[in-house]
Structures are given as structure tokens and as C-alpha cells.
């Protein structure tokens, strides 16, 4: 189980006759505006209300959102608890080390820094 508010995971055992309350999450379509320190600012596309979500709540998803992207934000009551990313995300490579042509018979792997600051390994064949 995962605590929706804190994100802490825990193992619990339940008996078959026990009832567990299911958390109901609301989803709202929002536009990502900007990042300020550890806060990510979003705007509701229907009401234009702005909220901020801490980087801790977003986790690794923070590496895949770019300004003006429209995403689904999950709410528990009035509190944002996470985001649902699109199936695919297009990010620009802003920096990578040059490869050496014909240095090896197999494909080379080198680090590439994306526009969000995420560093991934890309292959050059």
C-alpha cells in the first residue's frame, strides 16, 4: 500500500473479511507553467487556477515535463498528489559528448543531457 499524501509505501496483511476503503482520485487537465526551486507550477486549463506541486510529490516524473505541456494532475480532495504523464514525451537533447567514428565494431553508448536536466544513455551505431 502507498500513502497518497506522503508517498510512503508499507506492507500490510488483511483478512479476507476486512474491508479497505478505496481512495477516490480526481483528475484535472492542467498546463505546466514553470519551475521555481523545488516547486512546479501548473494552471488548470478550465478555471485558470494556479497551483504548485513539490518535486518530492512528482518524483521521477519531474524529469519528463516541459513548459506548456498539458498533463493530467491527480487530486485527493483538494491536494495534488501526482501527475499522469502522456504515453510519449518529446524532449530535446541539449548536450552530449562527441563520439569517435569507427572506434569500435559495436554500437557506442554515451551520455546525453535532455532539456529537463535528465541524463540518459544513447546509442550511436
Coordinates of C-alpha atoms in Angstrom, one line a residue:
X1 CA 0.0 0.0 0.0
X2 CA 1.1 3.6 -0.6
X3 CA 0.1 6.6 1.5
X4 CA -1.4 9.1 -1.0
X5 CA -0.4 12.1 1.0
X6 CA 3.2 11.2 1.9
X7 CA 4.1 8.6 -0.8
X8 CA 5.4 6.2 1.9
X9 CA 4.9 2.5 1.0
X10 CA 4.1 -0.1 3.5
X11 CA 3.3 -3.9 3.6
X12 CA 0.0 -4.7 5.3
X13 CA -1.8 -8.0 5.8
X14 CA -5.5 -8.1 5.7
X15 CA -8.0 -10.9 6.4
X16 CA -10.5 -11.8 3.7
X17 CA -13.4 -10.4 5.7
X18 CA -11.8 -7.0 6.2
X19 CA -12.9 -4.0 4.2
X20 CA -10.4 -1.5 2.8
X21 CA -11.5 2.0 1.8
X22 CA -10.6 2.8 -1.8
X23 CA -9.1 6.2 -2.4
X24 CA -11.0 8.3 -5.0
X25 CA -8.7 10.5 -7.1
X26 CA -9.9 13.4 -9.2
X27 CA -8.1 14.2 -12.4
X28 CA -7.8 17.7 -13.9
X29 CA -6.2 18.7 -17.1
X30 CA -3.5 21.3 -16.3
X31 CA -0.8 23.1 -18.1
X32 CA 2.8 23.1 -16.7
X33 CA 4.0 26.7 -16.5
X34 CA 7.4 26.8 -14.8
X35 CA 9.7 25.5 -12.0
X36 CA 10.7 27.7 -9.1
X37 CA 13.2 25.9 -6.8
X38 CA 11.6 22.6 -5.8
X39 CA 8.0 23.8 -6.8
X40 CA 6.4 23.1 -10.1
X41 CA 3.6 25.5 -11.1
X42 CA 0.6 24.3 -13.0
X43 CA -2.6 26.1 -14.3
X44 CA -6.0 24.5 -14.6
X45 CA -7.0 24.7 -18.3
X46 CA -10.7 25.4 -17.5
X47 CA -10.6 27.6 -14.4
X48 CA -7.1 29.2 -14.9
X49 CA -6.5 28.5 -11.2
X50 CA -2.8 28.1 -10.5
X51 CA -1.3 25.5 -8.1
X52 CA 2.2 24.3 -7.2
X53 CA 3.4 20.8 -6.6
X54 CA 6.6 19.9 -4.8
X55 CA 9.3 18.0 -6.6
X56 CA 9.1 15.3 -3.9
X57 CA 5.4 14.6 -4.9
X58 CA 6.3 14.4 -8.6
X59 CA 9.3 12.1 -8.1
X60 CA 10.9 11.0 -11.3
X61 CA 8.0 12.3 -13.4
X62 CA 9.5 15.8 -12.9
X63 CA 12.2 14.8 -15.5
X64 CA 9.7 14.4 -18.2
X65 CA 7.6 17.6 -18.2
X66 CA 8.4 20.7 -20.2
X67 CA 6.8 24.2 -20.0
X68 CA 3.4 24.5 -21.7
X69 CA 2.9 20.7 -21.6
X70 CA -0.7 19.7 -20.9
X71 CA -0.9 16.8 -18.4
X72 CA -3.4 15.2 -16.0
X73 CA -2.9 16.1 -12.4
X74 CA -4.3 13.8 -9.8
X75 CA -6.0 15.2 -6.7
X76 CA -7.1 13.6 -3.4
X77 CA -9.7 16.0 -2.1
X78 CA -8.1 19.5 -2.8
X79 CA -4.5 18.3 -2.6
X80 CA -2.5 17.4 -5.7
X81 CA -0.9 14.0 -5.2
X82 CA 0.7 13.2 -8.5
X83 CA 0.6 13.5 -12.3
X84 CA -0.2 11.2 -15.2
X85 CA 2.3 11.7 -18.0
X86 CA 1.3 11.3 -21.7
X87 CA 2.3 7.9 -23.2
X88 CA 5.1 9.6 -25.1
X89 CA 7.1 12.7 -24.3
X90 CA 9.4 14.6 -26.8
X91 CA 12.5 16.1 -25.2
X92 CA 15.4 17.9 -26.9
X93 CA 19.0 16.8 -26.4
X94 CA 20.9 19.9 -25.3
X95 CA 24.3 18.4 -24.6
X96 CA 26.2 15.2 -25.5
X97 CA 29.9 14.2 -25.8
X98 CA 31.2 13.7 -29.3
X99 CA 31.5 10.1 -30.5
X100 CA 34.5 8.6 -32.2
X101 CA 33.8 7.4 -35.7
X102 CA 34.7 3.8 -36.4
X103 CA 36.2 3.4 -32.9
X104 CA 34.6 0.0 -32.3
X105 CA 32.7 -2.6 -34.2
X106 CA 29.8 -2.5 -31.8
X107 CA 27.4 0.4 -31.0
X108 CA 28.8 3.1 -28.7
X109 CA 26.9 4.4 -25.7
X110 CA 27.3 7.9 -24.5
X111 CA 25.5 10.2 -22.0
X112 CA 23.1 12.8 -23.3
X113 CA 21.6 15.7 -21.3
X114 CA 18.0 16.5 -22.1
X115 CA 16.3 19.9 -21.7
X116 CA 14.8 18.9 -18.4
X117 CA 18.3 18.1 -16.9
X118 CA 17.8 14.4 -17.2
X119 CA 20.9 12.5 -18.3
X120 CA 20.2 9.4 -20.4
X121 CA 22.5 6.9 -22.2
X122 CA 22.0 7.0 -26.0
X123 CA 23.4 4.6 -28.5
X124 CA 25.2 5.6 -31.7
X125 CA 25.5 2.8 -34.2

